[in-house]
Structure formats: structure tokens, C-alpha cells
Coordinates of C-alpha atoms in Angstrom, one line a residue:
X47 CA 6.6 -77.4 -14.9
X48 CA 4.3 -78.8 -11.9
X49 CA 1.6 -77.2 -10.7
X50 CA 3.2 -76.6 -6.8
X51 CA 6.5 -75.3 -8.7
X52 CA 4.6 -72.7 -10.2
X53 CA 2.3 -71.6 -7.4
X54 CA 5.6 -71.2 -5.4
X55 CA 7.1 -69.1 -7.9
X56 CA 4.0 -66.6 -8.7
X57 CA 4.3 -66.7 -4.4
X58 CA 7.6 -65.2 -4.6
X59 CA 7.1 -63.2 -7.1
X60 CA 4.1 -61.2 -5.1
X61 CA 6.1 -61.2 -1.9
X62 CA 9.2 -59.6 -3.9
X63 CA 6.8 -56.2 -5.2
X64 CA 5.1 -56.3 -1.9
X65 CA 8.5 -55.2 -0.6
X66 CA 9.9 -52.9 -3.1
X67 CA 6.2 -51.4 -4.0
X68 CA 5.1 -51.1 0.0
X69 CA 7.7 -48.3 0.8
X70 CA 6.8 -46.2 -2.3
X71 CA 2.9 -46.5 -1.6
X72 CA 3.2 -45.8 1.7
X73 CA 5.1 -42.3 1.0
X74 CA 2.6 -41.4 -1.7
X75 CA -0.4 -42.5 0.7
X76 CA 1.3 -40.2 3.3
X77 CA 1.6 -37.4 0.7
X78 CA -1.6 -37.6 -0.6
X79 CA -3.3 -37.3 3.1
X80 CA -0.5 -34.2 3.9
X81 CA -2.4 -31.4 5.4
X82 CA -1.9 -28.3 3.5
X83 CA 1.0 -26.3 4.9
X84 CA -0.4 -23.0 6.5
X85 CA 0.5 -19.8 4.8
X86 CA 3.2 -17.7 6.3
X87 CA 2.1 -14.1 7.9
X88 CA 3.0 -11.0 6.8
X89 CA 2.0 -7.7 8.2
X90 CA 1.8 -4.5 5.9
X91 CA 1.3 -1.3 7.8
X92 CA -1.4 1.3 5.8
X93 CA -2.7 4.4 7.0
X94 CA -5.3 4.9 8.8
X95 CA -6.8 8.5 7.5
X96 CA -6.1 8.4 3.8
X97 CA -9.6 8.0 2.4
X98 CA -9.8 6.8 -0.3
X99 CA -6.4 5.1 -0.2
X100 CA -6.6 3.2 3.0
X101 CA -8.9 4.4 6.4
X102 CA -10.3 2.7 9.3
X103 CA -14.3 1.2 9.1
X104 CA -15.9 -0.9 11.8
X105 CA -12.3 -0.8 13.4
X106 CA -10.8 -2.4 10.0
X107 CA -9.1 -1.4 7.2
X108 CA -10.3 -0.6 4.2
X109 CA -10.0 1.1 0.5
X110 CA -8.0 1.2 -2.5
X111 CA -4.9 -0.1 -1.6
X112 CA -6.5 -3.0 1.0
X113 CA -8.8 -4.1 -1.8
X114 CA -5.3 -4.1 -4.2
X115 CA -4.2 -6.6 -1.2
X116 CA -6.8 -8.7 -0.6
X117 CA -6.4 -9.4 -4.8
X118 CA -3.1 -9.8 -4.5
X119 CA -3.7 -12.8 -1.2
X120 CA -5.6 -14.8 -3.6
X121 CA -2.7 -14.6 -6.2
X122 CA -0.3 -15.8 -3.2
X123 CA 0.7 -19.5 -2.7
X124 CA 2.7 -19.4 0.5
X125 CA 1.8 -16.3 2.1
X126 CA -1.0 -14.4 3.2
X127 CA -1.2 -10.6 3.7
X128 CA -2.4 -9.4 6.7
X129 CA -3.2 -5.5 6.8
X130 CA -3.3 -3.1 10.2
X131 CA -4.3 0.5 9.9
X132 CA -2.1 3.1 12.0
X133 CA -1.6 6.9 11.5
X134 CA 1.2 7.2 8.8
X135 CA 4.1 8.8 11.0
X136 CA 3.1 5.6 13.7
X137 CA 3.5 3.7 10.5
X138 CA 7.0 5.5 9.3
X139 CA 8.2 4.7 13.0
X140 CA 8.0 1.1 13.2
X141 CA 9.7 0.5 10.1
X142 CA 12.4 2.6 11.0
X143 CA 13.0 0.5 14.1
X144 CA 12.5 -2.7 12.1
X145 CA 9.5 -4.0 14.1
X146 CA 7.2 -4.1 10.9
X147 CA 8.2 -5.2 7.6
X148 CA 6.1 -3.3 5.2
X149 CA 4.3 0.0 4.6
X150 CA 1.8 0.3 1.5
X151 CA 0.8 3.3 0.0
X152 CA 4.2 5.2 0.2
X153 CA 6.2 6.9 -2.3
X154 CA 9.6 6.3 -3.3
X155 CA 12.0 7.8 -0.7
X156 CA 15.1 5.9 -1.1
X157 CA 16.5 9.2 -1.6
X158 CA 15.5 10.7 2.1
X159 CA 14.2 8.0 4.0
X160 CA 17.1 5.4 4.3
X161 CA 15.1 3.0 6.4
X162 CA 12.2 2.3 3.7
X163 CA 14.0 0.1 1.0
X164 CA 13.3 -2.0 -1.3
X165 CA 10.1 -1.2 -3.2
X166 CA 7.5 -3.2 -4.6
X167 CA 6.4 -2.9 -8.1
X168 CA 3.7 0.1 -8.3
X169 CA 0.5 0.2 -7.2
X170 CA -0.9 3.0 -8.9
X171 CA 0.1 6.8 -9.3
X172 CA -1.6 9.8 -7.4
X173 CA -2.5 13.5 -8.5
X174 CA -1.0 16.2 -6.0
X175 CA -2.8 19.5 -6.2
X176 CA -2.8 22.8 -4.6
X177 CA -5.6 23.9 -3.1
X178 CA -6.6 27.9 -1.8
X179 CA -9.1 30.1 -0.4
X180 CA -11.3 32.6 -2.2
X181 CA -9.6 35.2 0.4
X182 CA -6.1 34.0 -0.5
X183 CA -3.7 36.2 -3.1
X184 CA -2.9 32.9 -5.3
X185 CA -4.7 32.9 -9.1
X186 CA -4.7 30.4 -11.2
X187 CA -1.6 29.8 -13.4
X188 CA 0.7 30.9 -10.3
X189 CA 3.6 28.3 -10.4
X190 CA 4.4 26.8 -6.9
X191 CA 6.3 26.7 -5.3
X192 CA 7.5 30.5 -6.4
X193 CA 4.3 32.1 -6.5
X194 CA 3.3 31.0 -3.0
X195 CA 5.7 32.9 -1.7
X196 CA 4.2 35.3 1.6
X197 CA 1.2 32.2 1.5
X198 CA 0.6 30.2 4.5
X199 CA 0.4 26.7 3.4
X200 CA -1.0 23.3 4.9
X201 CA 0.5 20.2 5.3
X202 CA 0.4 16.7 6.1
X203 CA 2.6 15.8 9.2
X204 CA 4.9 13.3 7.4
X205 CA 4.1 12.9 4.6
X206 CA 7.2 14.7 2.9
X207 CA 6.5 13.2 -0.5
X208 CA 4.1 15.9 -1.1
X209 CA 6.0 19.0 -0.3
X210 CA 9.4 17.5 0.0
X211 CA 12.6 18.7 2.5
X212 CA 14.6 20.4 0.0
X213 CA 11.2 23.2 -0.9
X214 CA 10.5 23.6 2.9
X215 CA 14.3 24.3 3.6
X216 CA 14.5 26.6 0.6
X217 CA 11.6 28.7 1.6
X218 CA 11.4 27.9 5.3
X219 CA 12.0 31.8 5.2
X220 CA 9.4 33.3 2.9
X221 CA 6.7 30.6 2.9
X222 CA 5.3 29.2 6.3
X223 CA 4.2 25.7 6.9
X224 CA 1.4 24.6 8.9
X225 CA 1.1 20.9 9.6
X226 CA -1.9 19.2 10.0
X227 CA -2.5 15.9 11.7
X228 CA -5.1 14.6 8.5
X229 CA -6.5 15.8 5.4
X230 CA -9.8 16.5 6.4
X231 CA -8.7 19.1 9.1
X232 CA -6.6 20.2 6.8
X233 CA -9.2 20.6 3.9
X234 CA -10.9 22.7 6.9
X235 CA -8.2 24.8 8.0
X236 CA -8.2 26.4 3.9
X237 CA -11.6 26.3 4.1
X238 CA -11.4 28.6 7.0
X239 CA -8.9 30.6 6.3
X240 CA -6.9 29.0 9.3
X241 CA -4.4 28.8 6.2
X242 CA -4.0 30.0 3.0
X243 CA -3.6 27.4 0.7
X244 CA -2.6 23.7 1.0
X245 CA -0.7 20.8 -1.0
X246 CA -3.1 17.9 -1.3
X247 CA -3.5 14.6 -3.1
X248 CA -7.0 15.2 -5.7
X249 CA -8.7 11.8 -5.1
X250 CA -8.1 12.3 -1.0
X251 CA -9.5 16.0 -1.4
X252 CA -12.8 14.7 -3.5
X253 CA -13.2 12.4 -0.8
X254 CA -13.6 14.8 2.1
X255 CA -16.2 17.1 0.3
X256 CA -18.3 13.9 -0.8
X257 CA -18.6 13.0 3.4
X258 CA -19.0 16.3 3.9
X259 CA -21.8 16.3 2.0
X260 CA -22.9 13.2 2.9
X261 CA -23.3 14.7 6.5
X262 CA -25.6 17.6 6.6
X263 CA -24.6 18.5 10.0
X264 CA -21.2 19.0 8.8
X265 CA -19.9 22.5 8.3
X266 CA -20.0 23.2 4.3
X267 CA -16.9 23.5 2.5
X268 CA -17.2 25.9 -0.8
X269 CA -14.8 28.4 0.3
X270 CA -11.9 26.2 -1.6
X271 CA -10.3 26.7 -5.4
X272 CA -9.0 23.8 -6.8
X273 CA -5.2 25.1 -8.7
X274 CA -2.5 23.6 -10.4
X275 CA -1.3 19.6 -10.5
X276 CA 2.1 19.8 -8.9
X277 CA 2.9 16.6 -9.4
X278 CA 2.0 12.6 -10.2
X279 CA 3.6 10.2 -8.0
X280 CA 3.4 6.3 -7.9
X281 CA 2.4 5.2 -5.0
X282 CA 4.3 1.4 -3.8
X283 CA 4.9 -0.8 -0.8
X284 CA 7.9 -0.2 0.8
X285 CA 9.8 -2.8 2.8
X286 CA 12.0 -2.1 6.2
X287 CA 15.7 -2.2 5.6
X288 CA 16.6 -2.5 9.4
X289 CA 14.4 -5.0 9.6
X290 CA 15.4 -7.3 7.1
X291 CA 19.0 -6.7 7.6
X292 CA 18.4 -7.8 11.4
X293 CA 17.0 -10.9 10.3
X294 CA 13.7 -10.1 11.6
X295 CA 11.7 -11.0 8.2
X296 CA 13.9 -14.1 6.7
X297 CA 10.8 -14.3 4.5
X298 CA 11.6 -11.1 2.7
X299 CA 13.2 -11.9 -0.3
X300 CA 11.1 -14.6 -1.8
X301 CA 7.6 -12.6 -0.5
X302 CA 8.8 -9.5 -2.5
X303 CA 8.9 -11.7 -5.4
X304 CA 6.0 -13.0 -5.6
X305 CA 4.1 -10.5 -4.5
X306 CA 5.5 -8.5 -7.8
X307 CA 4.1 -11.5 -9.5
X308 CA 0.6 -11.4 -8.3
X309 CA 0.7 -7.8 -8.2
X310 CA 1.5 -7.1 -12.0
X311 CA -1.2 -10.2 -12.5
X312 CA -4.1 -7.9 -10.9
X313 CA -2.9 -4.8 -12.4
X314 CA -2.7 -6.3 -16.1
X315 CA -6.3 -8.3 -15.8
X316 CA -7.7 -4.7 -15.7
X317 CA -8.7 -6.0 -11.8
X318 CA -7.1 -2.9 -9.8
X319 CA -8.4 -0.5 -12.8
X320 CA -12.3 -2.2 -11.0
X321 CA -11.3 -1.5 -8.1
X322 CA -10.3 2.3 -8.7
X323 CA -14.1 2.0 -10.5
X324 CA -15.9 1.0 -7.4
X325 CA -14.2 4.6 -5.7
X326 CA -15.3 6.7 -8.6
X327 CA -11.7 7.6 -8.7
X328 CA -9.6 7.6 -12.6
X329 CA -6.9 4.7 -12.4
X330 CA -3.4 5.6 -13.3
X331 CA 0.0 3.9 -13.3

């Protein structure tokens, strides 16, 4: 074989993978210099007077359940969490009329509250407790809701998880419910015999007497007995069903997903248990 035969034939032989490789490189080139495709958005109401669950601070929100969150966001490949504080029966609105897609911190109320469904997997669970006056008739070992009969009690303007419809329409005529627009005014309405006793969750209740006295001009509060635990309830995010049925969050089922995912991935690397730590409040789930 000449010499000019076989620099003609390594020629073609260069021009033929030039044209079958170039396509292929260029596509990976292209891939490799892809920008990163931005996370999708999704809002999650919390309240906004639930210390130390969720609150306002420096006009954001904070606590428990944001710090859960923000966890959870690093955990999340596609989406990204964003978080805005409102007072819970603002909160319980929107999702009803399927403007927001998600509301953190509530109970399971698939029962009574048809709009709120699904749920996400837990969060954590939360201690209610009664709470009374020295001047009120109520001892300890009196069994609620029974005993509390004649009793004026405090409340939490929706939040029905804690008292529930069915007790308040079964004694709407022997026991009289006062509702109050957040616990702290509520922790001071028992305290001052504006009421006589009151259905509370314990970490929330801590929580007001350690600002209160963390404030010394605050009004003390030592006129309160803490009585029994009614009740533990998990506490989960709950999704909008008019919302996703309108098609206003197409996003919903894949997010819920994987947000179970990197949820149940904080919550088993003893993470959220920290985070419960940092409050000074005992972790439960």
C-alpha cells in the first residue's frame, strides 16, 4: 500500500468520527454547561402566635416547626419551602378558598375540616393541658371535660383541635367558652380570673411564663395550677384540597412525596429531636 493511499484513507477515517462523534459532543458539552434548573416555590402557611411552634421575629418566622422546614429545604432537590407567618384562622381561611397550599403545625381534621387534606407524615406530637386559677373550684384529679362543669373556660379562637366541636356542643349548656385571640392573653385572662380555667398546649404555656419573666415590667403570672394532660396530638402539615383539586398546585403530588422523604430523613438522624433541644422543649412523636 503507497504512502498517499494510506494518508487518504486515515483522512477519511477522521472525517467519518468527526461526523458521528461531533453531534454527541456537542449535546454533552451543552449539558455539561446547563445552568441548574431553579427550584420550584412552595408556600406553607404557619402561625404567627404559637411560640414555640412557629411566631413572628424581626418580621419573620421563626421556631420549631420553621427550623423542621428549613432542614427539610436542604433535603429537597426540586423544591424549596418558603414559609409566611399569619394568625391561624387567616391561615385556616386561605386554604379553604384554595389560595395557599399548605398549613404546618395543624392536627389531623379530616374528620371536621373537609378542606385540609391530605397530611404530611408527622412532625412531632404536642401535650394539651388544662390550666386553672387558685380561685377556681377545679382540684387536681377532676376529669375534664365532666368535672369542669359550672367552669368558665378559655380558648383558642380556632383552634378546635384542642377542645373539639362535639365537647363544646355537648356542654355548650353547662360549661361556657371564652375565646381568646392568642395564648398569652389567654394565659392572662386565668391568671386574672377573667376566666376560670383554660385548655392549653404545655410547651406554648412554658413559653409565655419564661417571656414573662424575661420582662420585668410584665405583670407576673403565679396565680395559675398546672392540671391534668387531656390529650397528645401529632402535629402535621396539611395540604388544601380545593386547591389542588382546582389545579392551582399541579406540583402537589410529587412535593408531598418528597417532602415525606426528607422529612422522615431529619426526624430519624435525631436532627428535629436538636432542634426540640435548642427550645428546652422534650421531643415526641
Amino acid at each position: 500500500m503507497n504512502s498517499s493511499f494510506f494518508s487518504l484513507l486515515i483522512y477519511i477515517m477522521m472525517l467519518t468520527f468527526s461526523t458521528f462523534a461531533s453531534p454527541y459532543l456537542f449535546a454533552q458539552q451543552k449539558l455539561d454547561s446547563k445552568e441548574p434548573v431553579p427550584k420550584t416555590l412552595v408556600t406553607f402557611i404557619v402561625d404567627a402566635n404559637f411560640k414555640p411552634y412557629s411566631f413572628e421575629q424581626d418580621e419573620a418566622p421563626a421556631g420549631i416547626i420553621v427550623d423542621i422546614i428549613s432542614l427539610v429545604n436542604q433535603q429537597l432537590e426540586d423544591y424549596r419551602v418558603v414559609i409566611e407567618a399569619k394568625p391561624w384562622s387567616t391561615g385556616k381561611k386561605l386554604l379553604k378558598q384554595g389560595k395557599y397550599f399548605a398549613l404546618a403545625g395543624a392536627y389531623f381534621h379530616g374528620h371536621d375540616w373537609p378542606y385540609l387534606y391530605p397530611y404530611s407524615h408527622p412532625l412531632y406530637k404536642e401535650s394539651l393541658v388544662t390550666i386553672c386559677n387558685n380561685e377556681s373550684s377545679i382540684k387536681k384529679g377532676d376529669v375534664w371535660p365532666e368535672d369542669y362543669v359550672t367552669q368558665t373556660i378559655g380558648i383558642i379562637g380556632g383552634y378546635d383541635g384542642w377542645v373539639g366541636a362535639s365537647i363544646r356542643n355537648n356542654y355548650a349548656d353547662e360549661i361556657q367558652f371564652f375565646e381568646f385571640p392568642n395564648i398569652e392573653l389567654m394565659v392572662r385572662g386565668v391568671n386574672k380570673t377573667v376566666v376560670d380555667c383554660a385548655v392549653t398546649e404545655l410547651a406554648s404555656y412554658q413559653q409565655v411564663l419564661a417571656d414573662t419573666e424575661a420582662h420585668k415590667n410584665s405583670a407576673p403570672i403565679h396565680n395559675i395550677q398546672v392540671f391534668e394532660e387531656l390529650d397528645r396530638q401529632l402535629a402535621y402539615v396539611g395540604y388544601s384540597e380545593p386547591g389542588i383539586r382546582s389545579g392551582n398546585f399541579p406540583y402537589a403530588d410529587d412535593f408531598q412525596k418528597a417532602f415525606d422523604v426528607a422529612l422522615f430523613s431529619v426526624i430519624r438522624d435525631g436532627k428535629v429531636k436538636q432542634i426540640f433541644e435548642k427550645y428546652n422543649v422534650p421531643y415526641s412523636l
